[in-house]
PDB file of C-alpha atoms in Angstrom:
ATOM      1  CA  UNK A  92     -71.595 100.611  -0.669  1.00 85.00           C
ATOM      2  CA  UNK A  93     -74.270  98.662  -2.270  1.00 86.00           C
ATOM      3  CA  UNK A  94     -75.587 101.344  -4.018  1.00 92.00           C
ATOM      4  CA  UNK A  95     -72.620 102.297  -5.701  1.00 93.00           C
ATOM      5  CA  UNK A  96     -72.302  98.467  -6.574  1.00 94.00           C
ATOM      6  CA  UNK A  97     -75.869  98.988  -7.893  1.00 94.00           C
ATOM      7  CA  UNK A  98     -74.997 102.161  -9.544  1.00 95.00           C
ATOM      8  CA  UNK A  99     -72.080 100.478 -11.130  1.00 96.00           C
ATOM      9  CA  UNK A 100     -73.792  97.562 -12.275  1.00 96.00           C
ATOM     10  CA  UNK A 101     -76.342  99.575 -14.226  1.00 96.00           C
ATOM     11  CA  UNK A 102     -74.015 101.499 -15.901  1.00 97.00           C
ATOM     12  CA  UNK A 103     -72.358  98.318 -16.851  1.00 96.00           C
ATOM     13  CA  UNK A 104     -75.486  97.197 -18.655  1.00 96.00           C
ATOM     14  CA  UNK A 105     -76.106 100.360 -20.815  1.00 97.00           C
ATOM     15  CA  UNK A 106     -72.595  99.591 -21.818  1.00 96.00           C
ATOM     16  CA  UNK A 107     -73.620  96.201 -22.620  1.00 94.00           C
ATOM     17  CA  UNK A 108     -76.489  97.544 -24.697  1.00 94.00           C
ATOM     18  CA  UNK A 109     -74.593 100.099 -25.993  1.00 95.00           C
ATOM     19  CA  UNK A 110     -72.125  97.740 -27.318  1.00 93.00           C
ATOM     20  CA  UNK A 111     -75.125  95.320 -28.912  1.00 88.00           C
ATOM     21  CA  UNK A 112     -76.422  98.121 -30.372  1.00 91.00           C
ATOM     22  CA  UNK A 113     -73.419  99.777 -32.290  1.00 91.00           C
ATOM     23  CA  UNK A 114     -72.264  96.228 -33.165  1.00 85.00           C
ATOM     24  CA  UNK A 115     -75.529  95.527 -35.090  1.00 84.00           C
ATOM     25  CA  UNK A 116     -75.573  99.078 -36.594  1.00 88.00           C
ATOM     26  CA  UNK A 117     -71.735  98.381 -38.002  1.00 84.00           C
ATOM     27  CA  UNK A 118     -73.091  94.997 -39.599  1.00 81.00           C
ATOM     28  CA  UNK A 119     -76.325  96.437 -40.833  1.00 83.00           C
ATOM     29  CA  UNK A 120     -74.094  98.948 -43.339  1.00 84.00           C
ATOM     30  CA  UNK A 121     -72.046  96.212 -44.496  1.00 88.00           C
ATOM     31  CA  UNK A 122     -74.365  93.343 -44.274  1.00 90.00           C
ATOM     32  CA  UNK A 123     -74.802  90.726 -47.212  1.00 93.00           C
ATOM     33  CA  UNK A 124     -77.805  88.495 -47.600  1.00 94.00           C
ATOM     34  CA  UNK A 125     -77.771  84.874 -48.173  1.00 96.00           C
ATOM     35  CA  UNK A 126     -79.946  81.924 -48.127  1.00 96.00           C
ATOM     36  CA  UNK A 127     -78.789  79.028 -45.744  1.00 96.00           C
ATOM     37  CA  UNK A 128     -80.309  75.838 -44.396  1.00 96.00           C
ATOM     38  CA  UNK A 129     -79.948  74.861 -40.871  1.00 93.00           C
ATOM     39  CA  UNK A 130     -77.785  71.527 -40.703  1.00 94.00           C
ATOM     40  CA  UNK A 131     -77.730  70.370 -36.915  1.00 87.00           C
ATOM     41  CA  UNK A 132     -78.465  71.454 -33.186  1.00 80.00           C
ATOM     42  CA  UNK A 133     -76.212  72.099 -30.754  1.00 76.00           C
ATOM     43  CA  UNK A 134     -77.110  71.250 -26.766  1.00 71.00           C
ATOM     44  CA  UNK A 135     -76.222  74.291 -24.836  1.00 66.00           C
ATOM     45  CA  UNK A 136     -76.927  75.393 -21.171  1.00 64.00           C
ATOM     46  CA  UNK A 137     -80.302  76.934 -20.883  1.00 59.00           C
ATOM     47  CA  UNK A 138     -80.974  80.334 -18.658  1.00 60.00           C
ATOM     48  CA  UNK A 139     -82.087  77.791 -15.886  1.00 60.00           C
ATOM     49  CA  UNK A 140     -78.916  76.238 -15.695  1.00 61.00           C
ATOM     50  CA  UNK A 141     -77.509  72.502 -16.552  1.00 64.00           C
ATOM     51  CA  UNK A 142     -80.935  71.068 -15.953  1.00 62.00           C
ATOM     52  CA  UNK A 143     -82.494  73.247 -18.862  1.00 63.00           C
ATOM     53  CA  UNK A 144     -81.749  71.798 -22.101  1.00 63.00           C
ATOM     54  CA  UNK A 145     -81.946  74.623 -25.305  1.00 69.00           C
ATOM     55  CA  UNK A 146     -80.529  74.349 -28.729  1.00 75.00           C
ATOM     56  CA  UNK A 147     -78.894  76.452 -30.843  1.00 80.00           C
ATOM     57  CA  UNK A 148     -79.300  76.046 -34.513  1.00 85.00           C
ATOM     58  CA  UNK A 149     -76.473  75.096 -36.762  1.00 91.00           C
ATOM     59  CA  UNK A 150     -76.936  76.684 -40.113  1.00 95.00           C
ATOM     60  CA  UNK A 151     -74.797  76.282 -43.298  1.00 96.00           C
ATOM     61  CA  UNK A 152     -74.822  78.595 -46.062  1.00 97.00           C
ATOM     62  CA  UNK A 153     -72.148  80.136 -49.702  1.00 96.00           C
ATOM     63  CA  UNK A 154     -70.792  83.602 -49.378  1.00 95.00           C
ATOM     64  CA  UNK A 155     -71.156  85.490 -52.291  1.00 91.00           C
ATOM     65  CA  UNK A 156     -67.507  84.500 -53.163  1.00 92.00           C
ATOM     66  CA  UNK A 157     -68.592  81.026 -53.641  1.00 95.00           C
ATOM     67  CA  UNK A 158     -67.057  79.633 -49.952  1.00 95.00           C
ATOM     68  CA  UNK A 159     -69.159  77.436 -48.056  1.00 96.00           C
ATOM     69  CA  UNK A 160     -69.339  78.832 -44.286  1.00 96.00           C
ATOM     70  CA  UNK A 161     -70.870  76.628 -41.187  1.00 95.00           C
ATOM     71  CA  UNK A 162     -72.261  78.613 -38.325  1.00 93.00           C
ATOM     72  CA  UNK A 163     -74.620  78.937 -34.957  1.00 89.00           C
ATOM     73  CA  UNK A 164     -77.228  81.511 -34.109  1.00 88.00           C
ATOM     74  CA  UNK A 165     -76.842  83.258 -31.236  1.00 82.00           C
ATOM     75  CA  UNK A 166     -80.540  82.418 -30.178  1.00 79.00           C
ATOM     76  CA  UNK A 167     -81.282  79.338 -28.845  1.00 71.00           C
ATOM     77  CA  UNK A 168     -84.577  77.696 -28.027  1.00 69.00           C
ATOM     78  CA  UNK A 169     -86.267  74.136 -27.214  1.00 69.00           C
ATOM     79  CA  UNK A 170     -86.277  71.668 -28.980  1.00 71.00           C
ATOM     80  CA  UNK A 171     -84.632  74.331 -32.099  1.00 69.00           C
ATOM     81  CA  UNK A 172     -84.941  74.590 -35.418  1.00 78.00           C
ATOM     82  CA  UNK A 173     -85.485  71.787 -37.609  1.00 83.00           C
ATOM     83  CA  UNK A 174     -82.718  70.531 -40.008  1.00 89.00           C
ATOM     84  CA  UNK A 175     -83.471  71.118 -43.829  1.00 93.00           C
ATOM     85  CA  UNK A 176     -85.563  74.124 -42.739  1.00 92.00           C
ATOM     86  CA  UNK A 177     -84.557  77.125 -45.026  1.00 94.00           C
ATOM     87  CA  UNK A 178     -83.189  80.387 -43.596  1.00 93.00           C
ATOM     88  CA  UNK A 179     -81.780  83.851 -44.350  1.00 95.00           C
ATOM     89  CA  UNK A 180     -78.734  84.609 -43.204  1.00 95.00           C
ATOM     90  CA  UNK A 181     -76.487  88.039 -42.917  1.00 93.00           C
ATOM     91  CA  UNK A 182     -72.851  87.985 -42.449  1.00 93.00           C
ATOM     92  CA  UNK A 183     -70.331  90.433 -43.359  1.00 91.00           C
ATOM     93  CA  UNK A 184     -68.002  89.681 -46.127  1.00 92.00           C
ATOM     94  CA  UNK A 185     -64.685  90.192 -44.179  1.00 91.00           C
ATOM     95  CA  UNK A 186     -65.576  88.155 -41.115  1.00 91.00           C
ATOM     96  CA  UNK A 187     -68.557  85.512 -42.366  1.00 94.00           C
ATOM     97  CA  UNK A 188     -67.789  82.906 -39.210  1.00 91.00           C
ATOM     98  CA  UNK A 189     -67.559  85.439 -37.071  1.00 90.00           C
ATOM     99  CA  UNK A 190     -70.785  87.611 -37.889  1.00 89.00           C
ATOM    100  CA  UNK A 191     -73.056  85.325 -40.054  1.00 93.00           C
ATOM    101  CA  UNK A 192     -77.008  85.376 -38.082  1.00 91.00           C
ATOM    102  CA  UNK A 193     -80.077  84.500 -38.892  1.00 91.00           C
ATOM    103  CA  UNK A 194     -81.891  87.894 -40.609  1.00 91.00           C
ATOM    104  CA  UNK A 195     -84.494  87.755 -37.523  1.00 89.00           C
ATOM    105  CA  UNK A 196     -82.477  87.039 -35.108  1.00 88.00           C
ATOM    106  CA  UNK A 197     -80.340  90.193 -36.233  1.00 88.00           C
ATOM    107  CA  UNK A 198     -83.368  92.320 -36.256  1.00 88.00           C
ATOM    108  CA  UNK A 199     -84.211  91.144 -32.323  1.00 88.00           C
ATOM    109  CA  UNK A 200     -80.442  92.023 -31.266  1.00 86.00           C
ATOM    110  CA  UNK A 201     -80.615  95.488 -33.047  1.00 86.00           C
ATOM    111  CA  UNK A 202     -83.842  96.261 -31.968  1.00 90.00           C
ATOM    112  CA  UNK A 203     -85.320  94.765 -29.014  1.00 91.00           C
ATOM    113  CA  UNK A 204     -82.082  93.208 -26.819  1.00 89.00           C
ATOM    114  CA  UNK A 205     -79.649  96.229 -26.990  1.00 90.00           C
ATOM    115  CA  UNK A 206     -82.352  98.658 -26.058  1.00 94.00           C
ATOM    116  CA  UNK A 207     -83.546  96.434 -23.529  1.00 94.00           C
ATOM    117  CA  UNK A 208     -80.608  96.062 -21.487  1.00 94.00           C
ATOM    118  CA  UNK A 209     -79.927 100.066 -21.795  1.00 96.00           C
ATOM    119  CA  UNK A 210     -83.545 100.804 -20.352  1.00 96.00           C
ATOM    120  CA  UNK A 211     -82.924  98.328 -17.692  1.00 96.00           C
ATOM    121  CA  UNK A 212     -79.386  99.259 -16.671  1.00 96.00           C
ATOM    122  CA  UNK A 213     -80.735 103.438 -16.880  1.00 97.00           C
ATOM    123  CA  UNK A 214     -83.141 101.871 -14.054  1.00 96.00           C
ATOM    124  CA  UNK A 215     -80.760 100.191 -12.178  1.00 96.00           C
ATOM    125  CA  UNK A 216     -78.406 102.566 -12.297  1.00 95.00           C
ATOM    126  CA  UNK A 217     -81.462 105.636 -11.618  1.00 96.00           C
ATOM    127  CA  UNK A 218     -82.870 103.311  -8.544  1.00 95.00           C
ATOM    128  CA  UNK A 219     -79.373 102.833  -6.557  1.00 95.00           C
ATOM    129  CA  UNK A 220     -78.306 106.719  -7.450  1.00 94.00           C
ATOM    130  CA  UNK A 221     -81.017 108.132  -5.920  1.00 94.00           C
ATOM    131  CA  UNK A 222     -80.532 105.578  -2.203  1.00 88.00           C
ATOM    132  CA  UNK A 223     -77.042 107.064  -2.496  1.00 83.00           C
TER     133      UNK A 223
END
């Protein structure tokens, strides 16, 4: 029964990494550049748990339309990027809350995260097939 569990949780990654991966690709072809400044950190829970502090940067930035859009990378780090510190951004022009990122950070998630977590859940998923 564990293996199965094991099989199933590997599979679950590649889905995971799957999904990161086709997400990023769908931005990529409609993605819009723009220059942004971060404004403010945000205190979030580190991988360690409550006793980890990490930041996530708060950056601001204009669409291409002229509208001012506030937003947070989905990277965080300690002690975070400095306010007034310049920064590309990509968004896409339907959705700019929802998909604006820092241009590196994009890069990382498209492709170093989403292949990551599809290697390791092929692993996973390879180990705990073959106990079966």
């Amino acid at each position: 029964m564990g293996n199965l569990i094991g099989v199933l949780l590997g599979v679950a990654l590649v889905c995971g990494g799957v999904y990161e991966v086709v997400k990023r690709l769908r931005l990529q072809s409609r993605m819009v550049r723009a220059a942004g400044v971060f404004v403010g950190r945000d205190d979030v829970m580190g991988p360690g748990g409550p006793s980890t502090a990490s930041r996530v940067g708060r950056f601001r930035f204009t669409t291409a339309q002229g509208r001012p859009v506030e937003a947070t990378s989905s990277l965080y780090s300690f002690p975070g990027p400095k306010p007034g510190r310049s920064v590309t951004v990509i968004y896409d022009p339907a959705r700019p809350e929802d998909t604006a990122e820092r241009l590196g950070v994009h890069y990382l998630q498209l492709v170093a995260i989403g292949p990551l977590l599809m290697a390791v859940g092929v692993a996973v998923a390879a180990v705990n097939a073959a106990a079966l």
